[in-house]
């Protein structure tokens, strides 16, 4: 009886050991299968957090930290693309083609975002160089002219606008299709806010591009241009924004600002010889018997007030 009991006990122990081995193999297999998924989700979170932090740093003007975080996000994005390449095969075999397309679009959106950071870095570098050429007369690289610098800056702005446009289109589709993780409420709200910011940034870039297109006509590339600058004090209201307390004389030649001098408006008005009848509101409300440059902006239409200031 004792020997029979020991044999049964030995078989039971071996059976338990065998079952534990089988269970361990099953758990190990599940862990190996889940590893790429965990790797992908971790990479996705690292990319999003890095790019979001980089955007906040760039918005606050801390470009160095922004582009350092952008490189971290680029690393995580590469990891995410590699890990998704691994899990894509079993998903395709199971038939989850919609999920595959959604995640490919998500990775494409993140790649466009990373391209926008690279383009913004180029815009900032080219913008600084252009500003040095135009404002401080600092020679450019290899004797670069302001016209060449402006063309390069415009190309950089166009490239940035294109990257942001692609990112905006991808994000719009992701939100409409409720692709992971945008079917979650918090992620969807963040996506909507990001979409709104992208729209505003692209609107600003369109104004910048229009100004860069107009700048050669304004900056004296064909002949010197001189402008009267009216510096208005909004603490003393006037129809165009404020009282003209000082005026500036701005001269451009060959795309470069050659001179900018500012003086008190009373110095200029003191040189006025003769009498100019003021409009009735100036005569009655301000009790002024004469009309001067400092009160020339009495019409809310700046075309009218601007012509009057130029006349004075």
Short mmCIF file of C-alpha atoms in Angstrom, two decimals:
data_model
loop_
_atom_site.label_atom_id
_atom_site.label_comp_id
_atom_site.label_asym_id
_atom_site.label_seq_id
_atom_site.Cartn_x
_atom_site.Cartn_y
_atom_site.Cartn_z
CA UNK A 1 0.00 0.00 0.00
CA UNK A 2 2.82 2.38 0.87
CA UNK A 3 4.59 1.72 -2.43
CA UNK A 4 1.36 2.24 -4.40
CA UNK A 5 0.75 5.52 -2.56
CA UNK A 6 4.27 6.72 -3.33
CA UNK A 7 3.89 5.86 -6.99
CA UNK A 8 0.61 7.78 -7.20
CA UNK A 9 2.18 10.70 -5.37
CA UNK A 10 5.14 10.69 -7.78
CA UNK A 11 2.84 10.61 -10.82
CA UNK A 12 0.76 13.45 -9.37
CA UNK A 13 3.84 15.57 -8.76
CA UNK A 14 5.11 14.90 -12.30
CA UNK A 15 1.67 15.76 -13.68
CA UNK A 16 1.62 19.07 -11.82
CA UNK A 17 5.14 19.83 -13.01
CA UNK A 18 4.13 19.08 -16.58
CA UNK A 19 1.03 21.28 -16.32
CA UNK A 20 3.14 24.12 -14.89
CA UNK A 21 5.53 23.81 -17.81
CA UNK A 22 2.65 23.93 -20.28
CA UNK A 23 1.12 26.95 -18.49
CA UNK A 24 4.50 28.70 -18.43
CA UNK A 25 4.91 28.10 -22.15
CA UNK A 26 1.42 29.44 -22.81
CA UNK A 27 2.04 32.56 -20.71
CA UNK A 28 5.43 33.08 -22.35
CA UNK A 29 3.84 32.74 -25.79
CA UNK A 30 1.14 35.27 -24.87
CA UNK A 31 3.79 37.65 -23.49
CA UNK A 32 5.87 37.32 -26.66
CA UNK A 33 2.80 37.96 -28.79
CA UNK A 34 1.77 40.97 -26.69
CA UNK A 35 5.27 42.45 -26.55
CA UNK A 36 5.05 44.21 -29.97
CA UNK A 37 1.63 45.62 -29.02
CA UNK A 38 2.98 47.01 -25.72
CA UNK A 39 6.04 48.28 -27.58
CA UNK A 40 3.82 50.02 -30.15
CA UNK A 41 1.55 51.63 -27.55
CA UNK A 42 4.55 52.81 -25.52
CA UNK A 43 6.19 54.26 -28.63
CA UNK A 44 2.95 55.97 -29.61
CA UNK A 45 2.60 57.57 -26.17
CA UNK A 46 6.25 58.68 -26.18
CA UNK A 47 5.85 60.27 -29.63
CA UNK A 48 2.68 62.17 -28.76
CA UNK A 49 3.98 63.42 -25.40
CA UNK A 50 7.31 64.53 -26.94
CA UNK A 51 5.68 66.38 -29.85
CA UNK A 52 3.07 68.02 -27.59
CA UNK A 53 5.79 69.22 -25.20
CA UNK A 54 7.89 70.43 -28.14
CA UNK A 55 4.92 72.43 -29.45
CA UNK A 56 4.40 74.12 -26.08
CA UNK A 57 8.12 74.96 -25.82
CA UNK A 58 8.12 76.37 -29.35
CA UNK A 59 5.03 78.45 -28.60
CA UNK A 60 6.73 79.93 -25.53
CA UNK A 61 9.81 80.81 -27.60
CA UNK A 62 12.16 78.16 -26.20
CA UNK A 63 13.34 76.79 -29.55
CA UNK A 64 16.33 74.83 -28.18
CA UNK A 65 14.20 72.72 -25.84
CA UNK A 66 11.53 72.35 -28.50
CA UNK A 67 13.85 70.82 -31.07
CA UNK A 68 15.50 68.62 -28.44
CA UNK A 69 12.06 67.21 -27.61
CA UNK A 70 11.34 66.87 -31.33
CA UNK A 71 14.36 64.59 -31.71
CA UNK A 72 13.09 62.48 -28.79
CA UNK A 73 9.72 62.25 -30.51
CA UNK A 74 11.41 61.25 -33.77
CA UNK A 75 13.13 58.37 -31.95
CA UNK A 76 9.84 57.12 -30.49
CA UNK A 77 8.12 57.51 -33.85
CA UNK A 78 10.76 55.27 -35.45
CA UNK A 79 10.19 52.70 -32.71
CA UNK A 80 6.45 52.87 -33.30
CA UNK A 81 6.80 52.29 -37.04
CA UNK A 82 9.05 49.27 -36.46
CA UNK A 83 6.75 47.72 -33.83
CA UNK A 84 3.67 48.32 -35.99
CA UNK A 85 5.41 46.54 -38.85
CA UNK A 86 5.60 43.48 -36.61
CA UNK A 87 1.98 43.47 -35.40
CA UNK A 88 0.65 44.38 -38.85
CA UNK A 89 1.15 40.83 -40.16
CA UNK A 90 -1.10 39.01 -37.64
CA UNK A 91 -3.70 41.80 -37.88
CA UNK A 92 -3.76 41.36 -41.64
CA UNK A 93 -4.12 37.60 -41.31
CA UNK A 94 -7.07 38.03 -38.94
CA UNK A 95 -8.67 40.52 -41.35
CA UNK A 96 -8.40 43.79 -39.36
CA UNK A 97 -7.72 45.88 -42.49
CA UNK A 98 -9.63 48.91 -41.16
CA UNK A 99 -7.52 48.94 -38.00
CA UNK A 100 -4.35 48.68 -40.08
CA UNK A 101 -5.35 51.62 -42.31
CA UNK A 102 -6.27 53.71 -39.27
CA UNK A 103 -2.96 53.15 -37.52
CA UNK A 104 -1.03 53.76 -40.74
CA UNK A 105 -2.84 57.09 -41.05
CA UNK A 106 -2.03 57.87 -37.40
CA UNK A 107 1.67 57.19 -38.00
CA UNK A 108 1.50 59.29 -41.16
CA UNK A 109 -0.02 62.16 -39.17
CA UNK A 110 2.81 61.95 -36.62
CA UNK A 111 5.38 61.83 -39.42
CA UNK A 112 3.86 64.99 -40.97
CA UNK A 113 3.97 66.64 -37.55
CA UNK A 114 7.65 65.79 -37.25
CA UNK A 115 8.24 67.22 -40.75
CA UNK A 116 6.49 70.42 -39.64
CA UNK A 117 8.91 70.77 -36.73
CA UNK A 118 11.86 70.38 -39.12
CA UNK A 119 10.33 72.95 -41.49
CA UNK A 120 9.70 75.40 -38.63
CA UNK A 121 13.35 75.10 -37.62
CA UNK A 122 14.34 76.01 -41.17
CA UNK A 123 11.91 78.96 -41.14
CA UNK A 124 13.40 80.31 -37.91
CA UNK A 125 16.99 79.96 -39.15
CA UNK A 126 16.22 81.55 -42.52
CA UNK A 127 14.12 84.25 -40.84
CA UNK A 128 16.97 85.27 -38.54
CA UNK A 129 19.37 85.47 -41.46
CA UNK A 130 16.89 87.51 -43.50
CA UNK A 131 16.26 89.87 -40.59
CA UNK A 132 20.02 90.41 -40.23
CA UNK A 133 20.28 91.28 -43.91
CA UNK A 134 17.26 93.58 -43.95
CA UNK A 135 17.53 95.33 -40.58
CA UNK A 136 21.14 95.32 -39.40
CA UNK A 137 22.96 95.28 -42.75
CA UNK A 138 24.90 92.17 -41.67
CA UNK A 139 26.32 90.39 -44.75
CA UNK A 140 24.77 87.01 -45.47
CA UNK A 141 26.52 83.74 -46.18
CA UNK A 142 28.64 83.97 -49.33
CA UNK A 143 27.44 87.52 -49.92
CA UNK A 144 23.75 86.51 -50.07
CA UNK A 145 21.45 89.34 -51.12
CA UNK A 146 18.16 90.24 -49.39
CA UNK A 147 16.23 89.10 -52.49
CA UNK A 148 17.75 85.60 -52.35
CA UNK A 149 17.20 85.39 -48.59
CA UNK A 150 13.55 86.39 -49.00
CA UNK A 151 13.02 83.75 -51.69
CA UNK A 152 14.52 81.07 -49.43
CA UNK A 153 12.39 82.25 -46.51
CA UNK A 154 9.28 82.08 -48.66
CA UNK A 155 10.15 78.54 -49.76
CA UNK A 156 10.62 77.54 -46.10
CA UNK A 157 7.26 79.06 -45.15
CA UNK A 158 5.60 77.22 -48.06
CA UNK A 159 7.21 73.93 -46.97
CA UNK A 160 5.99 74.46 -43.39
CA UNK A 161 2.49 75.25 -44.62
CA UNK A 162 2.47 72.08 -46.73
CA UNK A 163 3.52 69.88 -43.80
CA UNK A 164 0.91 71.44 -41.55
CA UNK A 165 -1.73 71.05 -44.25
CA UNK A 166 -1.01 67.33 -44.57
CA UNK A 167 -1.08 66.92 -40.79
CA UNK A 168 -4.40 68.79 -40.59
CA UNK A 169 -5.96 66.62 -43.31
CA UNK A 170 -4.77 63.41 -41.64
CA UNK A 171 -6.03 64.52 -38.22
CA UNK A 172 -9.43 65.50 -39.65
CA UNK A 173 -9.83 61.99 -41.10
CA UNK A 174 -8.65 60.33 -37.87
CA UNK A 175 -11.22 62.25 -35.82
CA UNK A 176 -14.00 61.58 -38.32
CA UNK A 177 -13.25 57.82 -38.37
CA UNK A 178 -12.78 57.69 -34.57
CA UNK A 179 -9.50 55.84 -35.07
CA UNK A 180 -7.66 54.61 -31.97
CA UNK A 181 -7.05 56.47 -29.68
CA UNK A 182 -9.51 59.15 -30.85
CA UNK A 183 -12.59 57.10 -29.99
CA UNK A 184 -11.75 57.96 -26.36
CA UNK A 185 -13.29 61.20 -25.10
CA UNK A 186 -10.12 62.90 -23.74
CA UNK A 187 -8.10 61.98 -26.84
CA UNK A 188 -10.86 63.31 -29.12
CA UNK A 189 -10.93 66.63 -27.24
CA UNK A 190 -7.15 66.99 -27.51
CA UNK A 191 -7.42 66.17 -31.22
CA UNK A 192 -10.08 68.86 -31.76
CA UNK A 193 -7.92 71.45 -29.95
CA UNK A 194 -4.90 70.46 -32.04
CA UNK A 195 -6.97 70.75 -35.22
CA UNK A 196 -8.06 74.27 -34.22
CA UNK A 197 -4.45 75.32 -33.53
CA UNK A 198 -3.28 73.91 -36.85
CA UNK A 199 -5.97 75.95 -38.60
CA UNK A 200 -4.86 79.16 -36.86
CA UNK A 201 -1.17 78.55 -37.57
CA UNK A 202 -1.89 77.92 -41.26
CA UNK A 203 -3.90 81.15 -41.38
CA UNK A 204 -0.96 83.05 -39.91
CA UNK A 205 1.41 81.45 -42.41
CA UNK A 206 -0.82 82.55 -45.29
CA UNK A 207 -0.48 86.17 -44.06
CA UNK A 208 3.31 85.75 -43.77
CA UNK A 209 3.50 84.35 -47.29
CA UNK A 210 1.42 87.23 -48.65
CA UNK A 211 3.66 89.76 -46.89
CA UNK A 212 6.83 88.11 -48.24
CA UNK A 213 5.30 88.25 -51.72
CA UNK A 214 4.50 91.95 -51.26
CA UNK A 215 7.75 92.90 -49.51
CA UNK A 216 9.90 93.33 -52.67
CA UNK A 217 7.44 95.98 -53.87
CA UNK A 218 7.56 97.79 -50.55
CA UNK A 219 11.27 97.55 -49.73
CA UNK A 220 12.76 99.56 -52.58
CA UNK A 221 14.18 96.80 -54.76
CA UNK A 222 13.60 98.88 -57.89
CA UNK A 223 14.01 102.37 -56.36
CA UNK A 224 14.38 103.81 -52.82
CA UNK A 225 11.14 104.03 -50.83
CA UNK A 226 10.41 106.35 -47.92
CA UNK A 227 7.50 105.86 -45.51
CA UNK A 228 5.89 107.97 -42.83
CA UNK A 229 5.23 105.92 -39.68
CA UNK A 230 2.56 107.24 -37.29
CA UNK A 231 3.13 106.10 -33.70
CA UNK A 232 -0.24 106.32 -31.95
CA UNK A 233 -0.97 106.39 -28.23
CA UNK A 234 -4.09 104.32 -27.51
CA UNK A 235 -4.38 105.90 -24.04
CA UNK A 236 -5.68 109.02 -25.83
CA UNK A 237 -8.22 107.74 -28.32
CA UNK A 238 -8.54 108.89 -31.91
CA UNK A 239 -10.55 107.40 -34.81
CA UNK A 240 -7.59 105.38 -36.21
CA UNK A 241 -6.52 104.07 -32.79
CA UNK A 242 -4.81 106.78 -30.81
CA UNK A 243 -3.19 110.20 -30.60
CA UNK A 244 -0.20 110.64 -32.92
CA UNK A 245 2.51 111.43 -30.35
CA UNK A 246 5.57 110.67 -32.48
CA UNK A 247 6.32 110.08 -36.13
CA UNK A 248 8.99 108.01 -37.85
CA UNK A 249 10.69 108.26 -41.21
CA UNK A 250 11.52 104.85 -42.67
CA UNK A 251 13.70 104.44 -45.78
CA UNK A 252 14.28 101.24 -47.76
CA UNK A 253 16.75 100.78 -50.58
CA UNK A 254 17.48 97.48 -52.33
CA UNK A 255 15.40 95.55 -49.81
CA UNK A 256 17.43 96.85 -46.86
CA UNK A 257 16.24 99.33 -44.20
CA UNK A 258 18.69 102.20 -44.58
CA UNK A 259 17.28 104.65 -42.07
CA UNK A 260 14.62 104.90 -39.38
CA UNK A 261 14.41 108.14 -37.41
CA UNK A 262 11.74 109.06 -34.84
CA UNK A 263 10.86 112.51 -33.52
CA UNK A 264 8.18 114.18 -31.47
CA UNK A 265 5.15 115.28 -33.47
CA UNK A 266 5.21 118.74 -31.85
CA UNK A 267 8.64 119.37 -33.41
CA UNK A 268 7.16 118.77 -36.84
CA UNK A 269 3.99 120.74 -36.12
CA UNK A 270 6.15 123.67 -34.94
CA UNK A 271 7.50 123.96 -38.48
CA UNK A 272 4.04 124.48 -39.98
CA UNK A 273 3.75 127.97 -41.45
CA UNK A 274 0.29 129.33 -42.07
CA UNK A 275 -3.17 128.40 -40.88
CA UNK A 276 -5.21 125.28 -41.67
CA UNK A 277 -8.87 125.27 -40.68
CA UNK A 278 -9.70 122.21 -38.53
CA UNK A 279 -12.84 120.08 -38.91
CA UNK A 280 -15.78 121.11 -36.76
CA UNK A 281 -15.33 118.30 -34.15
CA UNK A 282 -11.70 119.32 -33.55
CA UNK A 283 -12.67 122.97 -33.24
CA UNK A 284 -15.57 122.32 -30.88
CA UNK A 285 -14.51 119.23 -28.87
CA UNK A 286 -10.78 119.91 -28.58
CA UNK A 287 -11.10 123.71 -28.69
CA UNK A 288 -8.40 123.93 -31.37
CA UNK A 289 -8.34 126.90 -33.74
CA UNK A 290 -5.67 125.34 -36.01
CA UNK A 291 -5.25 121.92 -37.58
CA UNK A 292 -1.95 120.05 -37.23
CA UNK A 293 -0.42 116.69 -38.17
CA UNK A 294 -1.04 115.37 -34.65
CA UNK A 295 -4.82 115.61 -35.26
CA UNK A 296 -4.78 114.51 -38.89
CA UNK A 297 -6.20 111.03 -38.12
CA UNK A 298 -9.73 112.28 -37.54
CA UNK A 299 -11.33 109.90 -40.04
CA UNK A 300 -11.76 106.20 -39.14
CA UNK A 301 -10.99 105.30 -42.78
CA UNK A 302 -7.19 105.14 -42.67
CA UNK A 303 -6.94 105.80 -46.41
CA UNK A 304 -8.40 109.26 -45.76
CA UNK A 305 -6.40 109.89 -42.58
CA UNK A 306 -3.22 108.55 -44.20
CA UNK A 307 -3.54 110.92 -47.16
CA UNK A 308 -4.18 113.80 -44.76
CA UNK A 309 -1.09 112.93 -42.67
CA UNK A 310 1.03 112.74 -45.84
CA UNK A 311 -0.30 116.17 -46.88
CA UNK A 312 0.68 117.70 -43.54
#
